[in-house]
PDB file of C-alpha atoms in Angstrom:
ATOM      1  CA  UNK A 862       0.000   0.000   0.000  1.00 66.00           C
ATOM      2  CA  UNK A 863       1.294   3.595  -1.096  1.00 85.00           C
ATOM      3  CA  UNK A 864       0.122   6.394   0.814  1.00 91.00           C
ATOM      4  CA  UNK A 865      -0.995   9.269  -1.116  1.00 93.00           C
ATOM      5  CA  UNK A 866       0.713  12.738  -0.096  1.00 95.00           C
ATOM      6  CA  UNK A 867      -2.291  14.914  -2.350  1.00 96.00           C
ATOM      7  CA  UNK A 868      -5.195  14.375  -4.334  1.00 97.00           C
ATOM      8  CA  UNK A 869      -6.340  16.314  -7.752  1.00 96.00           C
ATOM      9  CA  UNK A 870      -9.832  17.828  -7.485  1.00 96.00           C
ATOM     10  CA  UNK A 871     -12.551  16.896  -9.818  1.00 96.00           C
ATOM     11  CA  UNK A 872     -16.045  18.616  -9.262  1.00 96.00           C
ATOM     12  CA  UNK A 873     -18.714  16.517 -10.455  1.00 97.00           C
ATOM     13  CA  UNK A 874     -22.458  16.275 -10.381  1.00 96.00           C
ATOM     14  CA  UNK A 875     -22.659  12.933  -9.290  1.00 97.00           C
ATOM     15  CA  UNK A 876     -19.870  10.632  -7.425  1.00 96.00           C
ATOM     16  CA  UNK A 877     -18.761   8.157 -10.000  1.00 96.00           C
ATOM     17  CA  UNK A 878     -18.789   4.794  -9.172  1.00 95.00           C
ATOM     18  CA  UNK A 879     -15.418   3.802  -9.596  1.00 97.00           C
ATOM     19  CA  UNK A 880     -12.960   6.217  -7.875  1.00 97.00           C
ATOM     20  CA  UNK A 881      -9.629   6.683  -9.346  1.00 96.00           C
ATOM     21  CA  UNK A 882      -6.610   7.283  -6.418  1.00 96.00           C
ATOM     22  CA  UNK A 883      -5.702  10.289  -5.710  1.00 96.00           C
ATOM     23  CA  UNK A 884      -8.649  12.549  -6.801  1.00 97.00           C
ATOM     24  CA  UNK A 885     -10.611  13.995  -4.529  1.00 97.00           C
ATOM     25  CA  UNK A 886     -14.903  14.073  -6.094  1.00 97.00           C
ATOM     26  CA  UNK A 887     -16.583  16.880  -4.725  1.00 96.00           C
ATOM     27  CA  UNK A 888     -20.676  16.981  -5.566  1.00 96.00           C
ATOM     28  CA  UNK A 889     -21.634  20.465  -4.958  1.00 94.00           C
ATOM     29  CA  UNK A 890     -25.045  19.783  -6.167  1.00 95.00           C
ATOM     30  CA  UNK A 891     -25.443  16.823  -3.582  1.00 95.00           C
ATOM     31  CA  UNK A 892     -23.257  18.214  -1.003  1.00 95.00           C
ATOM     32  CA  UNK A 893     -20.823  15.353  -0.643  1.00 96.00           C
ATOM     33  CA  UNK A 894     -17.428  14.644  -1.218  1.00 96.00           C
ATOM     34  CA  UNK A 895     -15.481  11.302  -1.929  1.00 97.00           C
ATOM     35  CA  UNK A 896     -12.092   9.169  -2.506  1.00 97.00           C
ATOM     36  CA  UNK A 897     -10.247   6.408  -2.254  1.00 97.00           C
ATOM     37  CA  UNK A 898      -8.281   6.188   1.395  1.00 97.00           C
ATOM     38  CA  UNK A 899      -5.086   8.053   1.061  1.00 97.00           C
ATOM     39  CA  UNK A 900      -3.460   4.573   2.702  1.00 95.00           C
ATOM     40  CA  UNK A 901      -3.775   3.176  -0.740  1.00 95.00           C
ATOM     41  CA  UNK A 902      -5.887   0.379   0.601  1.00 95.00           C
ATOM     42  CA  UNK A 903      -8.609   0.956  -1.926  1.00 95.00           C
ATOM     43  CA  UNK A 904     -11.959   1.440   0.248  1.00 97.00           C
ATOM     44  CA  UNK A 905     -14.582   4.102  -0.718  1.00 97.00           C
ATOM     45  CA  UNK A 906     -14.462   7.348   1.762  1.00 97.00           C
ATOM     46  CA  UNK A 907     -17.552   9.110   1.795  1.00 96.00           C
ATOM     47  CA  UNK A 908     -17.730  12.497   3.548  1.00 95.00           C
ATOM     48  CA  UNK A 909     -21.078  14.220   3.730  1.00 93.00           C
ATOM     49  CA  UNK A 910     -20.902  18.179   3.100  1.00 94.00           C
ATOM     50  CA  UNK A 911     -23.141  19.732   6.007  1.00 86.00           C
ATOM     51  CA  UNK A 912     -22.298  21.852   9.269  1.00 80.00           C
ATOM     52  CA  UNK A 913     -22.728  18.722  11.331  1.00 77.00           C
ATOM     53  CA  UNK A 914     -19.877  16.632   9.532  1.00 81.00           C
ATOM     54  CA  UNK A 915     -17.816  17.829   7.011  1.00 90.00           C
ATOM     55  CA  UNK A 916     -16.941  21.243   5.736  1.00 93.00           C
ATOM     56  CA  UNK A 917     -15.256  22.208   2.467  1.00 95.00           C
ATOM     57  CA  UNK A 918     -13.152  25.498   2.047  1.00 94.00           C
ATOM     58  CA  UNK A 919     -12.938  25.953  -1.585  1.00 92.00           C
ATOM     59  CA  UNK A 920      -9.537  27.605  -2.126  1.00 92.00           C
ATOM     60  CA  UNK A 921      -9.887  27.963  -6.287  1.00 89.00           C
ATOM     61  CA  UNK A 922      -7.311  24.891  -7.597  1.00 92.00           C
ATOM     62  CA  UNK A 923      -6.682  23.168  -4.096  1.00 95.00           C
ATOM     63  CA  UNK A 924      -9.296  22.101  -1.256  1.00 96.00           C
ATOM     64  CA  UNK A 925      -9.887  21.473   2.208  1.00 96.00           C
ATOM     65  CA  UNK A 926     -11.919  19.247   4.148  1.00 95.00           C
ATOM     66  CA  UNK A 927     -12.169  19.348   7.786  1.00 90.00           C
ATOM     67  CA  UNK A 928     -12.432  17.712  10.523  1.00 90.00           C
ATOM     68  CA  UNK A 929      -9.475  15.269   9.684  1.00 90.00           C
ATOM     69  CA  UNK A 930     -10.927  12.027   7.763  1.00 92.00           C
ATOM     70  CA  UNK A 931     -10.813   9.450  10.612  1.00 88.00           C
ATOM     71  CA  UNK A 932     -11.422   5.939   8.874  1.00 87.00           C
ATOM     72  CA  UNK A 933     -11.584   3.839  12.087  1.00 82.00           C
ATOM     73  CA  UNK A 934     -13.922   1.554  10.927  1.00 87.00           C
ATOM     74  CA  UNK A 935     -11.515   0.024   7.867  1.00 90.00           C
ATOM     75  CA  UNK A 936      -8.925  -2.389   8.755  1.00 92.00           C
ATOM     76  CA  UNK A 937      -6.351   0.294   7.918  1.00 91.00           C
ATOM     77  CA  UNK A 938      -7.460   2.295  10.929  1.00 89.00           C
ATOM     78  CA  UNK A 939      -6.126   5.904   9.028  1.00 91.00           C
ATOM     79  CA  UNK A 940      -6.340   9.189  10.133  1.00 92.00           C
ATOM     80  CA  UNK A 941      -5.394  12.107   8.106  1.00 95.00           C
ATOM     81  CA  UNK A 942      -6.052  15.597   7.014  1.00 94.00           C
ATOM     82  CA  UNK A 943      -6.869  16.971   3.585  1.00 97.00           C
ATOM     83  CA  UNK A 944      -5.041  20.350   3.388  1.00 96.00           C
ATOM     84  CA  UNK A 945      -5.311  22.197   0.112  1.00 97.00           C
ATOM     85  CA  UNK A 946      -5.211  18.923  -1.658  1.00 97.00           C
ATOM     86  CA  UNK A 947      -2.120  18.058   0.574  1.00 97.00           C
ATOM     87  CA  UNK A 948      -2.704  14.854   2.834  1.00 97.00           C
ATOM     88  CA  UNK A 949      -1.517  15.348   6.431  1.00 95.00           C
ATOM     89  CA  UNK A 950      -1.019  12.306   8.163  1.00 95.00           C
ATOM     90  CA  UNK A 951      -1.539  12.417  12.147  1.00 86.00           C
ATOM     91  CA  UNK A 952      -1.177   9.683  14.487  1.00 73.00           C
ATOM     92  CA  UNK A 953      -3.421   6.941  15.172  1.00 75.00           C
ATOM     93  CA  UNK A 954      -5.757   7.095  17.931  1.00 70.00           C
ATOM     94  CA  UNK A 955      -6.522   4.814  20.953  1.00 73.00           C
ATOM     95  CA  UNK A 956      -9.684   2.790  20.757  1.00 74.00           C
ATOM     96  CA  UNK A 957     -11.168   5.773  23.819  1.00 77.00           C
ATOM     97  CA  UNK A 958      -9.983   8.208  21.763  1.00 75.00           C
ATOM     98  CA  UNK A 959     -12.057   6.996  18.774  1.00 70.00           C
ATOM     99  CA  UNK A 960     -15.438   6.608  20.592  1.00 74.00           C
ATOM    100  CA  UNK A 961     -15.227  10.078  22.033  1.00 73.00           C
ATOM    101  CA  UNK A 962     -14.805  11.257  18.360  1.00 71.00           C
ATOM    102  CA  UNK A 963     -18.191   8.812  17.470  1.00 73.00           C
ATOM    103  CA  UNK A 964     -20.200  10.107  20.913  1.00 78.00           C
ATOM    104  CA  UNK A 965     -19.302  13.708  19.619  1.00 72.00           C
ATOM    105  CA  UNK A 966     -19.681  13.304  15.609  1.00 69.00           C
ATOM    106  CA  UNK A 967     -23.453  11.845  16.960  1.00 77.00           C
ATOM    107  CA  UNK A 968     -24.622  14.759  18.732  1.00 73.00           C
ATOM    108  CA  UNK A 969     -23.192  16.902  16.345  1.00 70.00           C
ATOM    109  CA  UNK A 970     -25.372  14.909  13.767  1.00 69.00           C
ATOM    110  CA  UNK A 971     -28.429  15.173  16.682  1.00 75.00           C
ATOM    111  CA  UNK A 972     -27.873  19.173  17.283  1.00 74.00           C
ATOM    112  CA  UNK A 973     -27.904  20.519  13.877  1.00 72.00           C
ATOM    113  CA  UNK A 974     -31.326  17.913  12.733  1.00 70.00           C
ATOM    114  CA  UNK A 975     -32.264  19.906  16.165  1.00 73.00           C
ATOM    115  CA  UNK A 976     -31.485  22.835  14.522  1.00 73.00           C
ATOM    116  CA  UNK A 977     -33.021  22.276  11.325  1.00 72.00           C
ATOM    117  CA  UNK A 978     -36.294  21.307  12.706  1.00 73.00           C
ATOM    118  CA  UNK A 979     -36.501  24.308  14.679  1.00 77.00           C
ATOM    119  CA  UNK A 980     -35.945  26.546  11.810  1.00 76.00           C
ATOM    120  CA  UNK A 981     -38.317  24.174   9.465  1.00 75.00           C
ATOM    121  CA  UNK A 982     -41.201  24.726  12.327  1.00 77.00           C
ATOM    122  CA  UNK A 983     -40.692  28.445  12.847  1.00 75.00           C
ATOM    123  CA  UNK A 984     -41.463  28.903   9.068  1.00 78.00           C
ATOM    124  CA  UNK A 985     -44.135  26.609   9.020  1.00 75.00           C
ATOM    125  CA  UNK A 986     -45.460  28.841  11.829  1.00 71.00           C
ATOM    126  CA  UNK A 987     -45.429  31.848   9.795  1.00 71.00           C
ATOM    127  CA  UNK A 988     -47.051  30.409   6.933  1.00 63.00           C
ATOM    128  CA  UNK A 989     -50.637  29.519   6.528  1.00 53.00           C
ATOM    129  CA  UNK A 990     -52.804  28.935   3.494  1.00 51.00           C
ATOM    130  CA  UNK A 991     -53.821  31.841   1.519  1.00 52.00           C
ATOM    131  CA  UNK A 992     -57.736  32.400   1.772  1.00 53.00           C
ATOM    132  CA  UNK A 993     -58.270  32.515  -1.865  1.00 53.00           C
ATOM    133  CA  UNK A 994     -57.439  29.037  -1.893  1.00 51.00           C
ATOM    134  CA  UNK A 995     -54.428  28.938  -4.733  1.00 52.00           C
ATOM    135  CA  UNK A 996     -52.311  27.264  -1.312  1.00 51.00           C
ATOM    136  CA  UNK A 997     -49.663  30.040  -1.983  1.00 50.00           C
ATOM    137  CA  UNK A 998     -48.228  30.747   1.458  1.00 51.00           C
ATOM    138  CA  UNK A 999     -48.865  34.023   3.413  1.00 47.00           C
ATOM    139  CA  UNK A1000     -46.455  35.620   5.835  1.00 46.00           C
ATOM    140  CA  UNK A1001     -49.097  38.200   6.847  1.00 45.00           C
ATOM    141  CA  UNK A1002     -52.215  37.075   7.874  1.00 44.00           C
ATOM    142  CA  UNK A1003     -55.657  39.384   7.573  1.00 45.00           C
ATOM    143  CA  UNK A1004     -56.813  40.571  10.911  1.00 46.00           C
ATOM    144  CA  UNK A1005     -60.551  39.113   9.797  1.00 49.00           C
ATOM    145  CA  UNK A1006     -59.205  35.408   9.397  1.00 48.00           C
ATOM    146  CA  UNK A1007     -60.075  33.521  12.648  1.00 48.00           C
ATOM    147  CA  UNK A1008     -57.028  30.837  12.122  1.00 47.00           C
ATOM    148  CA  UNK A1009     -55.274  34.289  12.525  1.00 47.00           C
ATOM    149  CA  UNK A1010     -54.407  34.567  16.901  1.00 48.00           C
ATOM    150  CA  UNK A1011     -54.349  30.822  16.571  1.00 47.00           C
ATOM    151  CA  UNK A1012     -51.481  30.958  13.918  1.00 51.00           C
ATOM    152  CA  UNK A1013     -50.068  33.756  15.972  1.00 58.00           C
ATOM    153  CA  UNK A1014     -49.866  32.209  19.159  1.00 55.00           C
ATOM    154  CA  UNK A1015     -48.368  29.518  18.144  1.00 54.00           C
ATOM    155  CA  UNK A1016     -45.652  31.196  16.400  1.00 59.00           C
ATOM    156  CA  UNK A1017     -44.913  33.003  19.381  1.00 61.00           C
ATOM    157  CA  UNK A1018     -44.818  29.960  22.080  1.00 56.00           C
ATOM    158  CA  UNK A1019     -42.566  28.123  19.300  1.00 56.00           C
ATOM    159  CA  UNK A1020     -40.296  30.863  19.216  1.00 61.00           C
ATOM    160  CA  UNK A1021     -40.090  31.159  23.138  1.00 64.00           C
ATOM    161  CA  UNK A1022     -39.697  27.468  23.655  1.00 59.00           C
ATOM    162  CA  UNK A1023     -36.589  27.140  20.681  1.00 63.00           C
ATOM    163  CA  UNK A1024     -35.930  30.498  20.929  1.00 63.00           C
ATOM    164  CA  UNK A1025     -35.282  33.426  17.893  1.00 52.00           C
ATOM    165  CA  UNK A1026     -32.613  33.010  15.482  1.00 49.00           C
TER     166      UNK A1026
END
């Protein structure tokens, strides 16, 4: 096995499914990004674009991914760094070491769906069929529709209990 010191990018709609080493797919569309371990032992990494796992910094002909790309669950155990295309190795980590990362990656995962639900049921608050009946959401409601303190109400006790963004 070769380990790879950098990866070439390659911005595609979809991940293909046969990954060449040493190129790094990004899927802007589909928020994803994926390549072949930098150990050279061939396995698929997968790393989900989204506040709660993976970010991308988009630096024009080099990329970087962070958090590091842990891959304890292959036999290879690696841990790196993707660094403007430049792999960083670091060292491995202790078997405590690696379920603190997993307890923490989880409630990441749990706090931003959190976070995402809130902000999917404030709007849903705010919005309520239009009276014409077309089903085109309102944001203001007419002081004459009855649906309308209702609505209002329980915008605001949503908003107390999650709190304003």
């Amino acid at each position: 096995m070769t380990r790879q010191t950098s990866l070439r990018l390659a911005y595609v709609e979809y991940i293909p499914a046969k990954l060449e080493p040493g190129v790094l797919y990004i899927s802007r569309k589909y928020r994803t990004a994926s390549h072949l371990c930098c150990c050279g032992c061939g396995l698929k990494v997968v790393t989900p674009l989204n506040p709660a796992q993976w970010k991308l910094k988009d630096h024009g002909q080099t990329a970087s991914l962070f958090p590091s790309i842990g891959n304890w669950s292959f036999p290879c155990k690696s841990h790196y760094w993707i660094d403007r295309c430049r792999i960083r190795w670091t060292s491995e980590m202790s078997e405590k070491k690696i379920a603190n990362v997993r307890r923490n990656d989880r409630l990441d995962v749990e706090r931003q769906s959190a976070i995402e639900l809130r902000r999917d049921i404030l709007i849903a608050g705010r919005q309520t069929v239009n009276p014409v009946g077309n089903n085109r959401p309102n944001v203001a409601q007419q002081p004459s529709d009855p649906h309308a303190s209702a609505v209002s109400w329980f915008g605001k006790l949503l908003k107390r209990w999650f709190g304003s963004n």
